[in-house]
Amino acid sequence: LVLGTYAADFNAIEYVQRLRYYLPQLQERGITKIGLVLNCEADAAKTIVNMLDLKTDATSDDTTVELFVDPKGEAGRAFGVGTGWRPDDEEMSPYVKLFGMLFGLGAWATLPAV
């Protein structure tokens, strides 16, 4: 099971690309069922897998990858995935949140990793 982020996020794009690349090796090792969860609506999820040429059950009949959508990110949170800096703060401007993110307040290791 691959827990991705929202469809336009660089991490989700990289996860889909890596899954597409390693899929033949996974299948050679006997893995017959793979799930990909994206935090978005169904149309956005289908768009990203189509753009990155990953066949899923939503786009092809011949595949081992099941595509799941989780717009609110509940599946990731159940597995302990962080939600960033002040994710539920509706009063703070999203631009202030973005500025805080650039300084690493949500995921301190993101920018150094990039």
Coordinates of N, CA and C in Angstrom, one line a residue:
L1 N 0.8 -1.2 0.0 CA 0.0 0.0 0.0 C 0.9 1.2 0.0
V2 N 0.7 2.1 -1.0 CA 1.4 3.3 -1.1 C 0.5 4.5 -0.7
L3 N 0.9 5.2 0.4 CA 0.1 6.3 0.9 C 0.7 7.6 0.3
G4 N 0.0 8.1 -0.7 CA 0.5 9.3 -1.3 C -0.1 10.6 -0.7
T5 N 0.4 11.7 -1.2 CA -0.2 13.0 -0.7 C -1.2 13.4 -1.8
Y6 N -1.5 14.7 -1.8 CA -2.5 15.2 -2.8 C -1.9 15.1 -4.2
A7 N -2.7 15.0 -5.2 CA -2.3 14.7 -6.6 C -1.3 15.6 -7.2
A8 N -1.3 16.9 -6.9 CA -0.3 17.8 -7.5 C 1.0 18.0 -6.7
D9 N 1.1 17.2 -5.7 CA 2.3 17.3 -4.8 C 3.5 16.6 -5.5
F10 N 4.7 17.2 -5.3 CA 5.9 16.5 -5.9 C 6.1 15.1 -5.3
N11 N 5.8 14.9 -4.0 CA 5.9 13.6 -3.4 C 5.0 12.6 -4.1
A12 N 3.8 12.9 -4.3 CA 2.9 12.0 -4.9 C 3.3 11.7 -6.4
I13 N 3.8 12.7 -7.1 CA 4.3 12.5 -8.4 C 5.5 11.5 -8.4
E14 N 6.4 11.7 -7.5 CA 7.5 10.8 -7.3 C 7.1 9.4 -7.0
Y15 N 6.1 9.2 -6.0 CA 5.6 7.9 -5.7 C 5.1 7.2 -6.9
V16 N 4.3 7.9 -7.6 CA 3.7 7.2 -8.8 C 4.7 6.8 -9.8
Q17 N 5.7 7.7 -10.1 CA 6.8 7.4 -11.0 C 7.6 6.2 -10.5
R18 N 7.9 6.1 -9.2 CA 8.7 5.0 -8.7 C 7.8 3.7 -8.7
L19 N 6.6 3.8 -8.4 CA 5.7 2.6 -8.5 C 5.7 2.1 -9.9
R20 N 5.5 3.0 -10.9 CA 5.5 2.6 -12.3 C 6.8 1.9 -12.6
Y21 N 8.0 2.5 -12.2 CA 9.3 1.9 -12.5 C 9.5 0.5 -11.9
Y22 N 9.1 0.4 -10.6 CA 9.4 -0.8 -9.9 C 8.3 -1.9 -10.0
L23 N 7.2 -1.5 -10.7 CA 6.1 -2.5 -10.8 C 6.5 -3.8 -11.4
P24 N 7.3 -3.9 -12.5 CA 7.6 -5.2 -13.0 C 8.5 -6.0 -12.0
Q25 N 9.3 -5.4 -11.2 CA 10.1 -6.1 -10.3 C 9.2 -6.6 -9.1
L26 N 8.3 -5.8 -8.7 CA 7.4 -6.3 -7.7 C 6.6 -7.5 -8.2
Q27 N 6.1 -7.4 -9.4 CA 5.3 -8.5 -9.9 C 6.2 -9.8 -10.1
E28 N 7.5 -9.6 -10.5 CA 8.4 -10.8 -10.6 C 8.6 -11.4 -9.2
R29 N 8.4 -10.7 -8.1 CA 8.6 -11.2 -6.8 C 7.3 -11.8 -6.2
G30 N 6.3 -11.8 -7.0 CA 5.0 -12.4 -6.6 C 4.0 -11.5 -6.0
I31 N 4.3 -10.2 -6.0 CA 3.3 -9.3 -5.5 C 2.2 -9.0 -6.5
T32 N 1.0 -9.4 -6.2 CA -0.1 -9.4 -7.1 C -1.1 -8.3 -6.9
K33 N -1.0 -7.6 -5.8 CA -2.0 -6.6 -5.5 C -1.3 -5.4 -4.8
I34 N -1.4 -4.3 -5.4 CA -0.8 -3.0 -4.9 C -1.9 -2.0 -4.8
G35 N -1.9 -1.2 -3.7 CA -2.9 -0.1 -3.6 C -2.1 1.2 -3.6
L36 N -2.7 2.2 -4.2 CA -2.2 3.5 -4.2 C -3.3 4.5 -3.7
V37 N -3.0 5.2 -2.6 CA -4.0 6.1 -2.0 C -3.5 7.5 -2.3
L38 N -4.4 8.3 -2.9 CA -4.0 9.7 -3.1 C -5.1 10.6 -2.4
N39 N -4.6 11.7 -1.8 CA -5.5 12.6 -1.1 C -6.1 13.6 -2.0
C40 N -7.1 13.2 -2.8 CA -7.7 14.1 -3.8 C -9.0 13.4 -4.2
E41 N -9.7 14.1 -5.1 CA -10.9 13.6 -5.7 C -10.6 12.6 -6.8
A42 N -11.5 11.8 -7.2 CA -11.3 10.7 -8.2 C -10.7 11.3 -9.5
D43 N -11.3 12.4 -10.0 CA -10.8 12.9 -11.3 C -9.3 13.3 -11.2
A44 N -8.9 13.9 -10.1 CA -7.5 14.3 -10.0 C -6.6 13.1 -9.9
A45 N -7.0 12.1 -9.2 CA -6.2 10.8 -9.1 C -6.1 10.2 -10.5
K46 N -7.2 10.1 -11.2 CA -7.1 9.5 -12.6 C -6.2 10.4 -13.5
T47 N -6.2 11.7 -13.3 CA -5.4 12.5 -14.2 C -3.9 12.3 -13.9
I48 N -3.5 12.2 -12.6 CA -2.1 12.0 -12.3 C -1.6 10.7 -12.8
V49 N -2.3 9.6 -12.6 CA -1.9 8.3 -13.1 C -1.8 8.2 -14.6
N50 N -2.8 8.9 -15.3 CA -2.7 8.9 -16.7 C -1.5 9.7 -17.2
M51 N -1.3 10.9 -16.6 CA -0.2 11.7 -17.0 C 1.2 11.0 -16.8
L52 N 1.3 10.2 -15.8 CA 2.5 9.5 -15.5 C 2.5 8.1 -16.0
D53 N 1.5 7.7 -16.8 CA 1.4 6.4 -17.4 C 1.5 5.2 -16.5
L54 N 0.8 5.3 -15.4 CA 0.7 4.2 -14.5 C -0.7 3.6 -14.7
K55 N -0.8 2.3 -15.1 CA -2.1 1.7 -15.3 C -2.6 1.3 -13.9
T56 N -3.9 1.6 -13.7 CA -4.6 1.3 -12.4 C -5.9 0.7 -12.8
D57 N -6.6 0.2 -11.8 CA -8.0 -0.4 -12.0 C -8.9 0.7 -12.5
A58 N -8.6 2.0 -12.3 CA -9.5 3.1 -12.7 C -9.2 3.5 -14.2
T59 N -8.1 3.0 -14.7 CA -7.8 3.4 -16.1 C -7.5 2.3 -17.0
S60 N -7.5 1.0 -16.6 CA -7.1 -0.1 -17.4 C -7.7 -1.4 -16.8
D61 N -7.9 -2.4 -17.6 CA -8.4 -3.7 -17.1 C -7.3 -4.6 -16.8
D62 N -6.1 -4.3 -17.3 CA -4.9 -5.2 -17.1 C -3.9 -4.5 -16.2
T63 N -4.2 -4.7 -14.9 CA -3.3 -4.1 -13.9 C -3.4 -4.7 -12.5
T64 N -2.4 -4.5 -11.7 CA -2.4 -5.0 -10.4 C -2.5 -3.9 -9.4
V65 N -2.6 -2.6 -9.9 CA -2.6 -1.5 -9.0 C -4.0 -1.0 -8.8
E66 N -4.5 -1.0 -7.6 CA -5.8 -0.4 -7.3 C -5.6 1.0 -6.8
L67 N -6.4 1.9 -7.4 CA -6.3 3.4 -7.1 C -7.4 3.7 -6.1
F68 N -7.0 4.3 -5.0 CA -8.0 4.7 -4.0 C -7.9 6.3 -3.8
V69 N -9.0 6.9 -3.5 CA -9.0 8.3 -3.2 C -9.4 8.5 -1.8
D70 N -8.7 9.5 -1.2 CA -9.0 9.8 0.2 C -8.8 11.3 0.4
P71 N -9.9 12.1 0.0 CA -9.7 13.5 -0.1 C -9.4 14.2 1.3
K72 N -9.7 13.6 2.4 CA -9.4 14.2 3.7 C -8.2 13.6 4.3
G73 N -7.5 12.7 3.7 CA -6.3 12.1 4.2 C -6.5 11.3 5.5
E74 N -7.6 10.7 5.7 CA -7.9 9.9 6.9 C -7.1 8.6 6.9
A75 N -6.8 8.0 5.8 CA -6.1 6.7 5.8 C -4.6 7.0 6.3
G76 N -4.0 8.1 5.7 CA -2.7 8.4 6.2 C -2.6 8.7 7.6
R77 N -3.5 9.5 8.1 CA -3.5 9.8 9.6 C -3.7 8.5 10.4
A78 N -4.4 7.6 10.0 CA -4.6 6.3 10.7 C -3.3 5.6 10.8
F79 N -2.3 5.8 9.9 CA -1.0 5.2 9.9 C 0.0 6.1 10.5
G80 N -0.4 7.2 11.1 CA 0.5 8.1 11.7 C 1.2 9.2 10.8
V81 N 0.7 9.4 9.6 CA 1.3 10.3 8.7 C 1.0 11.7 9.2
G82 N 2.0 12.6 9.3 CA 1.9 14.0 9.7 C 1.0 14.8 8.8
T83 N 0.4 15.8 9.3 CA -0.5 16.6 8.5 C 0.0 18.0 8.4
G84 N 1.2 18.2 8.8 CA 1.8 19.5 8.6 C 1.6 20.5 9.7
W85 N 1.9 21.8 9.4 CA 1.8 22.8 10.4 C 0.5 23.5 10.4
R86 N -0.3 23.4 11.5 CA -1.6 24.0 11.7 C -2.6 23.6 10.6
P87 N -2.8 22.3 10.4 CA -3.6 21.9 9.2 C -5.1 22.3 9.4
D88 N -5.6 22.4 10.6 CA -7.0 22.6 10.8 C -7.3 24.1 11.2
D89 N -6.3 24.9 11.1 CA -6.5 26.3 11.4 C -7.1 27.1 10.3
E90 N -8.4 27.3 10.4 CA -9.2 28.0 9.3 C -9.1 29.5 9.4
E91 N -8.6 30.0 10.6 CA -8.6 31.4 10.7 C -7.3 32.0 10.1
M92 N -6.2 31.2 10.1 CA -4.9 31.7 9.6 C -4.9 31.7 8.1
S93 N -4.4 32.8 7.5 CA -4.3 32.9 6.1 C -3.5 31.7 5.5
P94 N -4.0 31.1 4.4 CA -3.2 30.1 3.8 C -1.8 30.6 3.3
Y95 N -1.7 31.9 3.0 CA -0.4 32.5 2.6 C 0.6 32.5 3.8
V96 N 0.1 32.8 5.0 CA 0.9 32.7 6.2 C 1.4 31.3 6.4
K97 N 0.4 30.3 6.2 CA 0.8 28.9 6.4 C 1.9 28.5 5.4
L98 N 1.8 29.0 4.2 CA 2.8 28.7 3.2 C 4.1 29.3 3.6
F99 N 4.1 30.5 4.0 CA 5.3 31.2 4.5 C 6.0 30.4 5.6
G100 N 5.2 29.9 6.6 CA 5.7 29.1 7.7 C 6.2 27.8 7.1
M101 N 5.6 27.2 6.1 CA 6.1 25.9 5.5 C 7.4 26.1 4.9
L102 N 7.7 27.3 4.3 CA 9.0 27.6 3.7 C 10.1 27.6 4.7
F103 N 9.7 27.9 5.9 CA 10.7 27.9 7.0 C 10.8 26.6 7.7
G104 N 10.0 25.6 7.3 CA 10.1 24.2 7.8 C 9.2 24.0 9.0
L105 N 8.2 24.8 9.3 CA 7.4 24.6 10.5 C 6.5 23.4 10.4
G106 N 6.1 23.0 9.2 CA 5.3 21.8 9.1 C 6.1 20.5 9.0
A107 N 7.1 20.5 8.2 CA 7.9 19.3 8.0 C 9.4 19.8 7.9
W108 N 10.0 19.8 9.0 CA 11.3 20.5 9.2 C 12.4 19.9 8.2
A109 N 12.2 18.7 7.7 CA 13.2 18.1 6.9 C 12.9 18.2 5.4
T110 N 11.8 18.9 5.0 CA 11.4 18.9 3.6 C 12.3 19.6 2.8
L111 N 12.6 20.9 3.1 CA 13.5 21.7 2.2 C 14.9 21.2 2.1
P112 N 15.5 20.8 3.2 CA 16.9 20.2 3.1 C 16.9 18.9 2.2
A113 N 15.8 18.2 2.3 CA 15.7 16.9 1.5 C 15.6 17.3 0.0
V114 N 14.9 18.3 -0.3 CA 14.7 18.7 -1.7 C 16.0 19.3 -2.2

